[in-house]
Amino acid sequence: MSKNGIRYSEELKQQIVDFYQAGSSVTYLSREYGVTNVTLDKWIKELSNAKVSDTETMSVKEYEKIKKRICKVLKFPRSTYYKTFLRVPSNRKKKASTLKSEIYEIWKESKRRYGAPKI
């Protein structure tokens, strides 16, 4: 933001985000309060709450700080963190997993007597 730009209070930002979460569109809020869509999207991202568990929530900003800290403590890049948690298993891994569970079931049914040649 430029040095001469308009400064909005945290209370107003939170109120606008609450209106958005109540169902108002970003376009409507943008026109109503004279704030750009990009700025509203930024506020929504910063001030919205993320569900951490069944009973706990925290702000997205706090959640991002925790992720950064975890990566720093474990000494691996954040890109690796995202790849690990957002990875979709490949078809080959899905088939291997299915085959592994089928082999395990056959082995259990044979009272754990069959070895690789019989299975």
Short mmCIF file of C-alpha atoms in Angstrom, two decimals:
data_model
loop_
_atom_site.label_atom_id
_atom_site.label_comp_id
_atom_site.label_asym_id
_atom_site.label_seq_id
_atom_site.Cartn_x
_atom_site.Cartn_y
_atom_site.Cartn_z
CA MET A 1 0.00 0.00 0.00
CA SER A 2 1.23 3.48 -0.72
CA LYS A 3 2.10 5.85 2.09
CA ASN A 4 -0.91 8.04 1.28
CA GLY A 5 -3.36 5.13 1.06
CA ILE A 6 -6.42 4.76 3.25
CA ARG A 7 -5.86 2.84 6.49
CA TYR A 8 -8.70 0.66 7.72
CA SER A 9 -9.11 -0.35 11.35
CA GLU A 10 -8.85 -4.00 12.34
CA GLU A 11 -12.43 -3.88 13.64
CA LEU A 12 -13.75 -2.74 10.25
CA LYS A 13 -11.72 -5.39 8.45
CA GLN A 14 -13.09 -8.09 10.75
CA GLN A 15 -16.64 -6.78 10.34
CA ILE A 16 -16.36 -6.91 6.54
CA VAL A 17 -14.98 -10.48 6.73
CA ASP A 18 -17.89 -11.43 9.00
CA PHE A 19 -20.33 -10.02 6.41
CA TYR A 20 -18.59 -12.09 3.75
CA GLN A 21 -18.86 -15.24 5.86
CA ALA A 22 -22.54 -14.46 6.46
CA GLY A 23 -23.15 -14.63 2.71
CA SER A 24 -22.43 -11.22 1.18
CA SER A 25 -20.46 -11.32 -2.06
CA VAL A 26 -17.01 -9.80 -2.44
CA THR A 27 -18.30 -7.58 -5.26
CA TYR A 28 -21.12 -6.22 -3.11
CA LEU A 29 -18.79 -5.54 -0.16
CA SER A 30 -16.27 -3.92 -2.51
CA ARG A 31 -18.88 -1.48 -3.80
CA GLU A 32 -20.38 -0.86 -0.37
CA TYR A 33 -17.11 -0.04 1.44
CA GLY A 34 -15.02 1.28 -1.47
CA VAL A 35 -12.33 -1.39 -1.10
CA THR A 36 -10.87 -3.34 -4.04
CA ASN A 37 -11.70 -7.02 -4.54
CA VAL A 38 -8.03 -7.94 -4.15
CA THR A 39 -7.83 -6.20 -0.78
CA LEU A 40 -11.02 -7.93 0.39
CA ASP A 41 -9.66 -11.31 -0.69
CA LYS A 42 -6.49 -10.61 1.29
CA TRP A 43 -8.50 -9.67 4.40
CA ILE A 44 -10.68 -12.76 4.07
CA LYS A 45 -7.62 -14.97 3.86
CA GLU A 46 -5.92 -13.29 6.83
CA LEU A 47 -8.90 -12.97 9.16
CA SER A 48 -10.88 -16.16 8.47
CA ASN A 49 -10.64 -19.02 10.93
CA ALA A 50 -9.35 -22.49 10.05
CA LYS A 51 -10.76 -25.54 11.82
CA VAL A 52 -7.87 -27.30 13.56
CA SER A 53 -9.87 -30.00 15.35
CA ASP A 54 -13.49 -30.71 16.24
CA THR A 55 -13.43 -28.14 19.01
CA GLU A 56 -10.60 -25.77 18.08
CA THR A 57 -10.18 -23.05 15.47
CA MET A 58 -7.37 -20.60 14.78
CA SER A 59 -6.79 -17.80 12.34
CA VAL A 60 -5.26 -18.63 9.00
CA LYS A 61 -2.40 -16.27 9.80
CA GLU A 62 -1.55 -18.22 12.98
CA TYR A 63 -1.84 -21.51 11.08
CA GLU A 64 0.63 -20.27 8.44
CA LYS A 65 3.08 -19.23 11.17
CA ILE A 66 2.88 -22.70 12.73
CA LYS A 67 3.55 -24.36 9.36
CA LYS A 68 6.60 -22.14 8.82
CA ARG A 69 7.87 -22.99 12.30
CA ILE A 70 7.40 -26.72 11.74
CA CYS A 71 9.38 -26.55 8.52
CA LYS A 72 12.12 -24.55 10.21
CA VAL A 73 12.38 -26.96 13.15
CA LEU A 74 12.39 -30.05 10.89
CA LYS A 75 14.80 -28.31 8.49
CA PHE A 76 13.01 -28.99 5.26
CA PRO A 77 11.56 -26.59 2.68
CA ARG A 78 7.91 -25.53 2.83
CA SER A 79 7.46 -26.77 -0.74
CA THR A 80 8.23 -30.28 0.53
CA TYR A 81 5.64 -29.83 3.27
CA TYR A 82 2.97 -28.92 0.73
CA LYS A 83 3.97 -31.71 -1.67
CA THR A 84 3.73 -34.26 1.11
CA PHE A 85 0.30 -33.26 2.38
CA LEU A 86 -1.33 -32.40 -0.94
CA ARG A 87 0.01 -35.37 -2.88
CA VAL A 88 -2.52 -37.55 -4.67
CA PRO A 89 -1.47 -41.21 -4.90
CA SER A 90 -0.62 -42.40 -8.41
CA ASN A 91 -2.58 -45.20 -10.11
CA ARG A 92 0.37 -47.53 -9.62
CA LYS A 93 0.43 -46.89 -5.86
CA LYS A 94 -3.33 -47.42 -5.65
CA LYS A 95 -3.06 -50.77 -7.46
CA ALA A 96 -0.10 -51.84 -5.31
CA SER A 97 -2.01 -50.99 -2.16
CA THR A 98 -5.04 -52.97 -3.32
CA LEU A 99 -2.88 -55.96 -4.25
CA LYS A 100 -1.07 -55.82 -0.93
CA SER A 101 -4.34 -55.89 1.02
CA GLU A 102 -5.61 -58.84 -1.09
CA ILE A 103 -2.39 -60.78 -0.45
CA TYR A 104 -2.67 -60.06 3.26
CA GLU A 105 -6.26 -61.34 3.34
CA ILE A 106 -5.27 -64.58 1.55
CA TRP A 107 -2.40 -65.04 4.00
CA LYS A 108 -4.75 -64.50 6.97
CA GLU A 109 -7.33 -66.96 5.55
CA SER A 110 -4.63 -69.63 5.21
CA LYS A 111 -3.99 -69.27 8.96
CA ARG A 112 -0.70 -67.59 8.09
CA ARG A 113 0.70 -70.75 6.57
CA TYR A 114 0.93 -69.88 2.87
CA GLY A 115 4.10 -68.29 1.65
CA ALA A 116 4.86 -66.31 -1.51
CA PRO A 117 4.83 -69.33 -3.91
CA LYS A 118 1.29 -70.45 -2.94
CA ILE A 119 -0.22 -66.97 -2.85
#
